[in-house]
Short mmCIF file of C-alpha atoms and ligand atoms in Angstrom, two decimals:
data_model
loop_
_atom_site.label_atom_id
_atom_site.label_comp_id
_atom_site.label_asym_id
_atom_site.label_seq_id
_atom_site.Cartn_x
_atom_site.Cartn_y
_atom_site.Cartn_z
CA MET A 44 -0.30 0.48 -0.36
CA ALA A 45 0.99 3.34 -0.98
CA THR A 46 1.19 5.74 1.82
CA ALA A 47 0.90 9.48 2.83
CA THR A 48 4.24 10.35 1.53
CA THR A 49 4.63 8.69 -1.38
CA SER A 50 1.82 10.62 -3.39
CA PRO A 51 3.36 14.19 -4.76
CA ARG A 52 0.79 17.37 -3.70
CA ILE A 53 -1.46 18.18 -6.67
CA ASP A 54 -0.45 21.75 -8.14
CA GLY A 55 -3.64 24.39 -6.62
CA GLY A 56 -2.88 26.77 -8.63
CA ARG A 57 -3.26 24.52 -11.77
CA LEU A 58 -6.10 23.85 -9.97
CA LEU A 59 -7.94 27.31 -9.71
CA GLU A 60 -6.68 28.54 -13.08
CA ARG A 61 -8.69 25.23 -14.51
CA LEU A 62 -11.91 26.00 -12.86
CA ALA A 63 -11.55 29.40 -13.67
CA THR A 64 -11.50 28.64 -17.64
CA LEU A 65 -14.19 26.19 -17.47
CA GLY A 66 -16.05 28.61 -14.98
CA GLU A 67 -16.05 30.56 -18.32
CA VAL A 68 -18.02 28.85 -20.36
CA GLY A 69 -21.34 29.08 -20.19
CA SER A 70 -20.65 32.26 -17.66
CA THR A 71 -23.88 34.06 -16.41
CA GLY A 72 -21.16 37.10 -16.06
CA ASP A 73 -21.82 37.21 -12.08
CA GLY A 74 -19.05 34.52 -11.34
CA GLY A 75 -21.37 31.86 -12.08
CA CYS A 76 -22.41 29.20 -14.94
CA ALA A 77 -25.35 28.06 -16.72
CA ARG A 78 -24.34 24.41 -17.91
CA LEU A 79 -27.21 22.95 -18.37
CA ALA A 80 -27.20 19.23 -19.39
CA LEU A 81 -27.24 18.62 -23.21
CA THR A 82 -27.24 22.18 -24.32
CA ASP A 83 -24.87 24.08 -26.08
CA ASP A 84 -22.89 25.52 -22.99
CA ASP A 85 -22.43 22.01 -21.86
CA ARG A 86 -21.39 21.04 -24.76
CA ALA A 87 -18.62 24.22 -24.27
CA GLY A 88 -17.79 22.39 -21.24
CA ARG A 89 -17.39 18.86 -22.28
CA ASP A 90 -15.25 19.72 -24.67
CA LEU A 91 -12.83 22.15 -22.82
CA VAL A 92 -12.52 19.20 -20.30
CA VAL A 93 -12.36 16.67 -23.35
CA THR A 94 -9.52 18.41 -23.81
CA TRP A 95 -7.55 19.15 -21.16
CA MET A 96 -8.16 15.12 -20.76
CA ARG A 97 -6.99 14.01 -24.09
CA ASP A 98 -3.38 16.98 -23.49
CA LEU A 99 -2.82 14.36 -20.23
CA GLY A 100 -3.09 11.62 -22.89
CA LEU A 101 -5.84 10.17 -21.34
CA ASP A 102 -8.09 7.31 -23.05
CA VAL A 103 -11.31 9.25 -23.39
CA ARG A 104 -14.67 7.14 -24.08
CA ILE A 105 -18.43 8.91 -24.65
CA ASP A 106 -20.97 5.70 -23.28
CA GLN A 107 -24.28 5.29 -24.93
CA VAL A 108 -25.92 8.36 -22.03
CA GLY A 109 -22.80 10.45 -22.62
CA ASN A 110 -20.97 10.23 -19.65
CA ILE A 111 -17.27 10.88 -20.19
CA ILE A 112 -15.11 8.53 -18.60
CA ALA A 113 -10.98 9.45 -19.04
CA THR A 114 -8.44 6.44 -18.22
CA PHE A 115 -4.83 6.66 -17.17
CA ALA A 116 -3.61 3.21 -17.59
CA GLY A 117 -2.22 1.63 -14.84
CA THR A 118 1.13 -0.84 -14.82
CA GLU A 119 -1.71 -3.68 -14.44
CA PRO A 120 -4.54 -2.36 -17.00
CA GLU A 121 -6.70 -5.69 -16.54
CA LEU A 122 -7.63 -5.26 -12.98
CA ALA A 123 -10.55 -3.19 -12.12
CA PRO A 124 -10.32 0.53 -12.60
CA VAL A 125 -10.23 2.65 -9.23
CA MET A 126 -13.01 6.09 -10.11
CA CYS A 127 -13.06 9.53 -8.99
CA GLY A 128 -15.41 11.85 -11.06
CA SER A 129 -18.76 14.17 -10.45
CA HIS A 130 -20.13 15.86 -13.50
CA ILE A 131 -20.12 19.04 -15.08
CA ASP A 132 -23.93 20.16 -15.95
CA THR A 133 -25.15 22.98 -13.21
CA VAL A 134 -28.24 24.24 -12.56
CA ARG A 135 -29.66 27.41 -14.15
CA THR A 136 -28.17 30.19 -11.50
CA GLY A 137 -25.15 27.89 -10.55
CA GLY A 138 -21.72 28.36 -9.23
CA ARG A 139 -18.66 27.14 -10.61
CA TYR A 140 -17.14 24.50 -7.99
CA ASP A 141 -20.03 22.23 -8.15
CA GLY A 142 -19.13 18.72 -9.65
CA ASN A 143 -16.81 20.77 -11.40
CA TYR A 144 -14.42 21.04 -8.79
CA GLY A 145 -14.17 16.78 -8.43
CA VAL A 146 -13.45 16.29 -11.99
CA LEU A 147 -10.75 18.77 -12.20
CA ALA A 148 -9.55 17.28 -9.29
CA GLY A 149 -8.91 13.84 -10.52
CA LEU A 150 -6.78 15.59 -13.78
CA GLU A 151 -5.55 16.96 -11.55
CA VAL A 152 -3.94 13.80 -9.39
CA ILE A 153 -3.50 12.62 -12.26
CA GLU A 154 -1.12 14.97 -13.88
CA SER A 155 1.13 15.84 -10.39
CA TRP A 156 1.62 11.69 -10.83
CA LEU A 157 2.78 11.95 -14.38
CA ALA A 158 4.68 14.91 -13.69
CA VAL A 159 6.96 12.57 -11.22
CA GLY A 160 6.72 9.81 -13.76
CA LEU A 161 4.30 7.69 -11.17
CA ARG A 162 1.95 5.31 -11.80
CA PRO A 163 -0.62 3.19 -10.44
CA ARG A 164 -1.13 -0.45 -10.07
CA ARG A 165 -4.36 -0.03 -10.95
CA SER A 166 -6.07 2.27 -13.80
CA LEU A 167 -7.32 5.41 -12.41
CA ALA A 168 -10.72 6.99 -14.23
CA VAL A 169 -12.38 9.82 -13.90
CA GLY A 170 -15.94 10.11 -14.39
CA VAL A 171 -17.98 12.97 -16.24
CA PHE A 172 -21.88 11.80 -15.71
CA THR A 173 -24.32 13.18 -17.62
CA GLY A 174 -27.63 15.77 -16.32
CA GLU A 175 -26.27 14.92 -12.62
CA GLU A 176 -28.20 18.25 -11.59
CA GLY A 177 -32.11 16.73 -13.03
CA ALA A 178 -32.63 20.36 -13.74
CA ARG A 179 -33.63 20.15 -17.21
CA PHE A 180 -33.66 16.22 -17.73
CA ALA A 181 -35.35 13.81 -14.13
CA PRO A 182 -34.09 12.09 -12.83
CA ASP A 183 -31.10 13.37 -11.25
CA MET A 184 -28.05 11.89 -11.20
CA LEU A 185 -29.40 9.95 -14.07
CA GLY A 186 -25.77 9.70 -16.10
CA SER A 187 -24.25 8.16 -13.13
CA LEU A 188 -27.81 5.87 -12.69
CA VAL A 189 -26.96 4.71 -15.88
CA TYR A 190 -23.51 3.69 -15.90
CA VAL A 191 -24.26 1.43 -12.62
CA GLY A 192 -27.52 -0.19 -14.28
CA GLY A 193 -30.10 1.53 -12.26
CA LEU A 194 -31.79 2.77 -15.51
CA GLY A 195 -32.00 1.22 -18.59
CA ILE A 196 -30.79 3.08 -21.62
CA ASP A 197 -34.11 3.28 -23.55
CA GLU A 198 -35.59 4.73 -21.19
CA ALA A 199 -32.80 6.61 -20.28
CA HIS A 200 -32.68 8.11 -23.82
CA ASP A 201 -36.54 8.97 -24.07
CA ALA A 202 -36.56 10.81 -21.35
CA LEU A 203 -37.83 14.50 -22.14
CA ASP A 204 -37.05 17.87 -21.17
CA ALA A 205 -39.57 20.70 -19.86
CA ALA A 206 -40.03 21.41 -24.09
CA GLY A 207 -40.67 18.06 -24.65
CA VAL A 208 -36.81 17.57 -26.12
CA ARG A 209 -35.88 14.01 -25.95
CA LEU A 210 -32.31 12.95 -24.01
CA ALA A 211 -30.75 11.29 -26.66
CA ASP A 212 -31.73 13.76 -29.61
CA GLU A 213 -29.87 16.22 -27.71
CA LEU A 214 -27.37 13.84 -27.43
CA ASP A 215 -27.01 13.73 -30.90
CA SER A 216 -27.35 16.86 -31.17
CA ILE A 217 -23.72 18.27 -29.01
CA GLY A 218 -22.17 15.25 -30.50
CA TYR A 219 -21.90 12.99 -27.34
CA HIS A 220 -24.16 10.02 -28.13
CA GLY A 221 -20.86 7.17 -27.83
CA ASP A 222 -21.22 3.62 -28.61
CA THR A 223 -19.46 2.91 -25.29
CA PRO A 224 -22.17 0.62 -24.06
CA CYS A 225 -24.16 1.22 -20.36
CA PRO A 226 -23.91 -0.13 -17.85
CA GLY A 227 -20.73 0.46 -17.35
CA PRO A 228 -17.53 -1.62 -16.31
CA THR A 229 -17.45 -1.65 -12.35
CA PRO A 230 -15.22 -0.05 -10.47
CA HIS A 231 -12.83 -1.66 -7.96
CA ALA A 232 -14.22 1.67 -5.62
CA PHE A 233 -15.20 5.61 -6.60
CA VAL A 234 -14.18 8.90 -4.60
CA GLU A 235 -16.38 11.99 -5.30
CA LEU A 236 -14.89 15.09 -4.14
CA HIS A 237 -17.16 17.64 -3.73
CA ILE A 238 -18.12 20.80 -2.13
CA GLU A 239 -20.28 20.31 0.60
CA GLN A 240 -23.45 23.00 -0.45
CA GLY A 241 -24.06 23.22 3.56
CA PRO A 242 -23.44 24.94 6.30
CA VAL A 243 -21.37 21.88 8.93
CA LEU A 244 -17.76 22.53 8.11
CA GLU A 245 -18.02 26.68 7.85
CA ALA A 246 -19.60 26.38 10.78
CA ASP A 247 -17.30 23.87 12.47
CA GLY A 248 -14.50 25.42 11.67
CA VAL A 249 -13.66 22.53 9.50
CA THR A 250 -11.46 21.61 6.34
CA ILE A 251 -12.16 18.19 5.12
CA GLY A 252 -15.59 16.82 5.47
CA ALA A 253 -15.73 12.84 5.87
CA VAL A 254 -19.14 12.02 4.66
CA THR A 255 -21.50 9.10 5.95
CA GLY A 256 -23.90 8.74 3.48
CA VAL A 257 -26.31 10.42 1.54
CA GLN A 258 -30.46 11.19 2.40
CA GLY A 259 -33.57 9.84 0.42
CA ILE A 260 -34.98 12.52 -1.93
CA SER A 261 -38.73 11.89 -3.27
CA TRP A 262 -39.67 14.38 -6.23
CA GLN A 263 -43.08 14.90 -6.76
CA GLU A 264 -44.94 16.49 -9.71
CA LEU A 265 -49.00 17.47 -8.99
CA THR A 266 -50.75 18.45 -11.70
CA ILE A 267 -54.20 20.04 -9.73
CA THR A 268 -56.99 20.44 -11.89
CA GLY A 269 -60.14 22.52 -11.20
CA GLN A 270 -63.02 24.49 -12.55
CA SER A 271 -61.48 27.72 -14.25
CA ASN A 272 -64.23 30.72 -13.75
CA HIS A 273 -64.95 34.24 -13.60
CA ALA A 274 -63.46 35.70 -10.03
CA GLY A 275 -66.29 38.01 -9.42
CA THR A 276 -68.60 36.44 -10.58
CA THR A 277 -68.17 32.97 -9.00
CA PRO A 278 -69.95 32.65 -5.53
CA MET A 279 -66.94 31.27 -2.95
CA ALA A 280 -69.38 28.17 -2.57
CA LEU A 281 -69.08 27.08 -5.49
CA ARG A 282 -65.22 27.08 -6.28
CA HIS A 283 -63.06 24.87 -7.23
CA ASP A 284 -59.47 26.09 -6.65
CA PRO A 285 -56.14 24.46 -7.68
CA SER A 286 -54.47 27.89 -6.46
CA VAL A 287 -55.86 27.22 -2.61
CA VAL A 288 -54.80 23.39 -3.42
CA VAL A 289 -51.25 24.87 -3.46
CA ALA A 290 -51.39 26.90 -0.83
CA GLU A 291 -52.83 24.22 1.61
CA LEU A 292 -50.35 21.63 -0.06
CA THR A 293 -47.03 24.14 0.68
CA MET A 294 -48.27 24.82 4.24
CA PHE A 295 -48.56 20.90 4.79
CA VAL A 296 -44.84 20.98 4.00
CA ARG A 297 -44.02 22.78 6.29
CA ARG A 298 -45.78 21.59 9.36
CA LEU A 299 -45.10 17.55 8.06
CA THR A 300 -41.51 18.52 8.79
CA GLN A 301 -41.91 20.40 11.72
CA GLN A 302 -44.11 17.47 12.96
CA LEU A 303 -41.13 14.59 11.62
CA GLY A 304 -38.45 16.81 12.93
CA GLY A 305 -34.73 15.20 12.81
CA HIS A 306 -33.64 15.04 9.43
CA GLN A 307 -37.08 15.32 7.12
CA VAL A 308 -36.50 18.59 5.08
CA GLY A 309 -39.57 19.04 2.50
CA THR A 310 -39.53 22.33 -0.39
CA VAL A 311 -42.69 23.71 -2.55
CA GLY A 312 -39.89 24.77 -5.27
CA ARG A 313 -42.03 25.15 -8.48
CA VAL A 314 -45.33 26.45 -8.96
CA GLU A 315 -47.58 27.15 -12.05
CA LEU A 316 -50.82 28.66 -12.17
CA PHE A 317 -52.67 28.18 -15.66
CA PRO A 318 -54.04 30.95 -17.44
CA ASN A 319 -52.32 32.74 -14.92
CA LEU A 320 -54.61 35.82 -14.51
CA ILE A 321 -55.41 38.21 -11.68
CA ASN A 322 -59.42 38.11 -12.59
CA VAL A 323 -59.81 34.12 -13.11
CA ILE A 324 -60.40 30.78 -10.75
CA PRO A 325 -56.85 28.81 -12.18
CA ALA A 326 -58.17 26.26 -13.95
CA ARG A 327 -55.26 24.04 -13.43
CA ALA A 328 -52.08 24.33 -11.20
CA VAL A 329 -49.13 22.44 -11.40
CA MET A 330 -46.45 21.96 -8.43
CA THR A 331 -43.08 20.29 -7.35
CA VAL A 332 -42.89 18.35 -3.87
CA ASP A 333 -39.22 17.35 -2.70
CA LEU A 334 -39.24 15.46 0.27
CA ARG A 335 -35.34 13.65 1.64
CA ASN A 336 -34.67 12.80 5.25
CA THR A 337 -31.58 10.28 6.00
CA ASP A 338 -33.98 7.44 7.59
CA PRO A 339 -35.67 5.64 5.16
CA ASP A 340 -38.92 4.57 6.78
CA ARG A 341 -39.14 8.06 8.18
CA LEU A 342 -39.41 9.16 4.33
CA ARG A 343 -41.88 6.30 3.72
CA VAL A 344 -43.84 8.06 6.10
CA ALA A 345 -42.99 11.60 4.93
CA GLU A 346 -44.69 10.65 1.74
CA SER A 347 -47.35 8.44 2.60
CA ALA A 348 -49.06 11.60 4.94
CA PHE A 349 -48.80 13.99 1.87
CA ALA A 350 -50.81 11.83 -0.72
CA ASP A 351 -53.08 11.44 2.70
CA GLU A 352 -52.84 14.70 2.44
CA CYS A 353 -53.69 14.92 -1.23
CA ARG A 354 -56.93 13.21 -1.19
CA MET A 355 -58.23 15.24 1.99
CA LEU A 356 -58.04 17.99 -0.14
CA GLU A 357 -59.31 16.40 -3.89
CA GLN A 358 -62.38 15.81 -1.67
CA SER A 359 -62.80 18.98 0.59
CA GLU A 360 -62.25 21.61 -2.48
CA GLY A 361 -63.09 19.53 -5.57
CA VAL A 362 -60.23 18.88 -8.01
CA THR A 363 -58.72 16.48 -8.86
CA ILE A 364 -55.04 15.89 -8.13
CA GLU A 365 -52.73 13.48 -10.58
CA ARG A 366 -49.65 12.87 -8.56
CA ARG A 367 -46.02 11.61 -11.05
CA SER A 368 -42.46 10.55 -9.08
CA LEU A 369 -40.24 12.53 -11.11
CA ALA A 370 -37.34 11.09 -8.62
CA ARG A 371 -37.27 8.26 -5.21
CA PHE A 372 -33.92 7.49 -4.15
CA ASP A 373 -34.00 6.06 -0.71
CA PRO A 374 -30.72 7.23 2.36
CA VAL A 375 -27.26 5.93 0.76
CA GLU A 376 -25.04 4.79 3.53
CA PHE A 377 -21.01 5.37 2.67
CA ASP A 378 -19.28 2.15 2.68
CA ALA A 379 -17.34 2.02 6.17
CA THR A 380 -14.09 1.55 5.38
CA MET A 381 -14.12 4.26 2.77
CA VAL A 382 -15.16 6.76 5.66
CA ASP A 383 -12.36 5.51 7.65
CA ALA A 384 -10.36 6.64 5.14
CA VAL A 385 -11.18 9.51 4.44
CA GLU A 386 -10.91 10.55 7.62
CA ARG A 387 -7.62 9.33 8.78
CA VAL A 388 -6.25 10.50 5.11
CA ALA A 389 -7.41 14.25 5.71
CA GLY A 390 -5.79 13.52 9.82
CA ASP A 391 -2.66 12.28 7.80
CA LEU A 392 -1.86 15.39 5.85
CA ASP A 393 -2.33 17.75 9.30
CA LEU A 394 -5.98 18.81 7.74
CA SER A 395 -9.01 18.81 10.41
CA VAL A 396 -11.14 16.98 9.77
CA GLU A 397 -15.46 15.44 10.48
CA ARG A 398 -18.18 13.64 9.65
CA LEU A 399 -21.38 14.46 8.40
CA PRO A 400 -23.86 13.20 5.72
CA SER A 401 -25.15 14.85 2.53
CA GLY A 402 -28.15 16.80 2.61
CA ALA A 403 -27.92 16.92 -1.64
CA GLY A 404 -27.88 13.88 -3.99
CA HIS A 405 -24.66 12.94 -6.04
CA ASP A 406 -22.92 11.12 -8.33
CA ALA A 407 -21.49 8.82 -6.01
CA GLN A 408 -24.45 7.22 -4.06
CA MET A 409 -25.04 5.76 -7.32
CA LEU A 410 -21.90 3.87 -7.33
CA ALA A 411 -22.32 2.85 -4.45
CA ARG A 412 -24.44 -0.07 -5.83
CA VAL A 413 -22.00 -1.36 -7.50
CA CYS A 414 -18.60 -0.59 -5.42
CA PRO A 415 -17.17 1.12 -2.48
CA ALA A 416 -18.04 4.61 -2.73
CA GLY A 417 -17.51 7.38 -0.88
CA MET A 418 -17.01 10.80 -0.71
CA ILE A 419 -14.33 14.06 0.29
CA PHE A 420 -16.39 17.60 1.25
CA VAL A 421 -14.98 20.71 1.28
CA PRO A 422 -16.57 23.91 3.07
CA SER A 423 -18.92 25.78 1.50
CA VAL A 424 -18.48 30.07 2.20
CA GLY A 425 -21.69 30.97 3.39
CA GLU A 426 -23.69 28.05 2.64
CA ILE A 427 -24.20 29.24 -0.69
CA SER A 428 -24.43 27.12 -3.90
CA HIS A 429 -26.42 26.26 -7.16
CA ASN A 430 -25.72 30.30 -6.68
CA PRO A 431 -23.34 32.37 -8.89
CA ALA A 432 -21.91 33.51 -5.56
CA GLU A 433 -20.77 29.62 -4.26
CA HIS A 434 -17.76 29.88 -3.33
CA THR A 435 -14.93 28.12 -0.97
CA SER A 436 -11.45 29.59 -0.75
CA PRO A 437 -8.38 28.54 -2.31
CA ALA A 438 -7.23 26.42 0.08
CA ASP A 439 -9.63 24.62 0.97
CA LEU A 440 -10.19 23.56 -2.57
CA GLU A 441 -5.93 22.09 -2.66
CA ALA A 442 -6.42 20.25 0.62
CA GLY A 443 -9.87 18.52 -0.43
CA ALA A 444 -7.86 17.84 -3.87
CA ASN A 445 -4.89 16.45 -1.76
CA VAL A 446 -6.55 14.40 0.11
CA LEU A 447 -8.51 12.94 -2.90
CA ALA A 448 -4.74 12.15 -4.63
CA VAL A 449 -3.60 10.27 -1.21
CA LEU A 450 -6.75 8.20 -1.32
CA LEU A 451 -7.14 7.72 -4.89
CA ALA A 452 -3.25 6.65 -4.48
CA GLU A 453 -3.37 4.33 -1.92
CA LEU A 454 -6.55 2.57 -3.63
CA ALA A 455 -5.04 2.86 -7.08
CA GLU A 456 -2.03 1.27 -5.41
CA LEU A 457 0.10 4.41 -6.21
CA GLY A 458 4.01 3.07 -6.51
CA ALA A 459 3.71 -0.55 -6.28
CA ALA A 460 4.90 -1.67 -9.56
CA GLY A 461 7.57 0.23 -8.84
ZN1 ZN B 572 -23.17 18.47 -7.71
#
């Protein structure tokens, strides 16, 4: 086994420079990025990252769902590769670190090994997974889900965005409809380095998070159909008003999280009324509900209470409510040896470290279905993410990448072949 002393330190300046350069692609002009999955901006970001991968001499493959897998061959390439990576798609108002950091840190680790002529025993692959954010095509983490065989390629290809555009057509149009088969090869282990996107590390003054798991997530879209009518002439008793149901359900979600307590969170993030006019009772409303919990049983309790409330409101307001699941993932616990390893490596590097669960979904939770997987978090300043103001200090970005480097060196047995 390699130890901390056998992995060279990464070049923090080079990593920051690549982050800044990628951040210019799809720039929103305020420090943020908009590279929705499979748009032209996503293509431009992919092209840039693929160029960097090829410059490093990596073997770059595009699979059937557009995942980019770049491999640095080990001295025993027949062994299962160690894999790291993340995503480079963003939400519409994204920052420059979410996802990009994990991908570019992987390249940085390889470059730092190349610089001193070191090659690991196992190959090291860096994955860029398609459509992690779910901001355009549902479900979120789509590319990594397909990679591990959790979603069939045909079903993934048929996913539609809000405008009815098919995922496979967009893969064709941006030139990332590859032919490497899905599901992909099972890695020996998977590590994802990511910004925390939450308040814990910053509040505790800790540099490295050893992520214990990811909370479960349930996304639903509701279509509430009532009776459109005149706002002035329709007596209150005769109304079937979808907007009232939206309001009731929104408040119900807040009360539900208060009742369940613990790690239960709930959000109504999108509401649309039709026809959306001041003097018309809406005919229809579409709303989304996002429920999350680290405990699978509590998450099911939340879902069923919400379903009961919907049925009750259908009766009382005289509307119909159609519910459609957009994403549903149970909570994930990361492999204990991986959590221990992150903690130990951070300690070896004299970095402060603590264990914490992830509030957001990540590609690593999909890889955890097929191999030991783990995550390294670094602090998010002001706990802001999915926002142009997303920021992590350069020192923390460098520290996290060094933890990744040592962990990957151990897993891939850097220098073992001599
Ligand atoms: Zn992310």
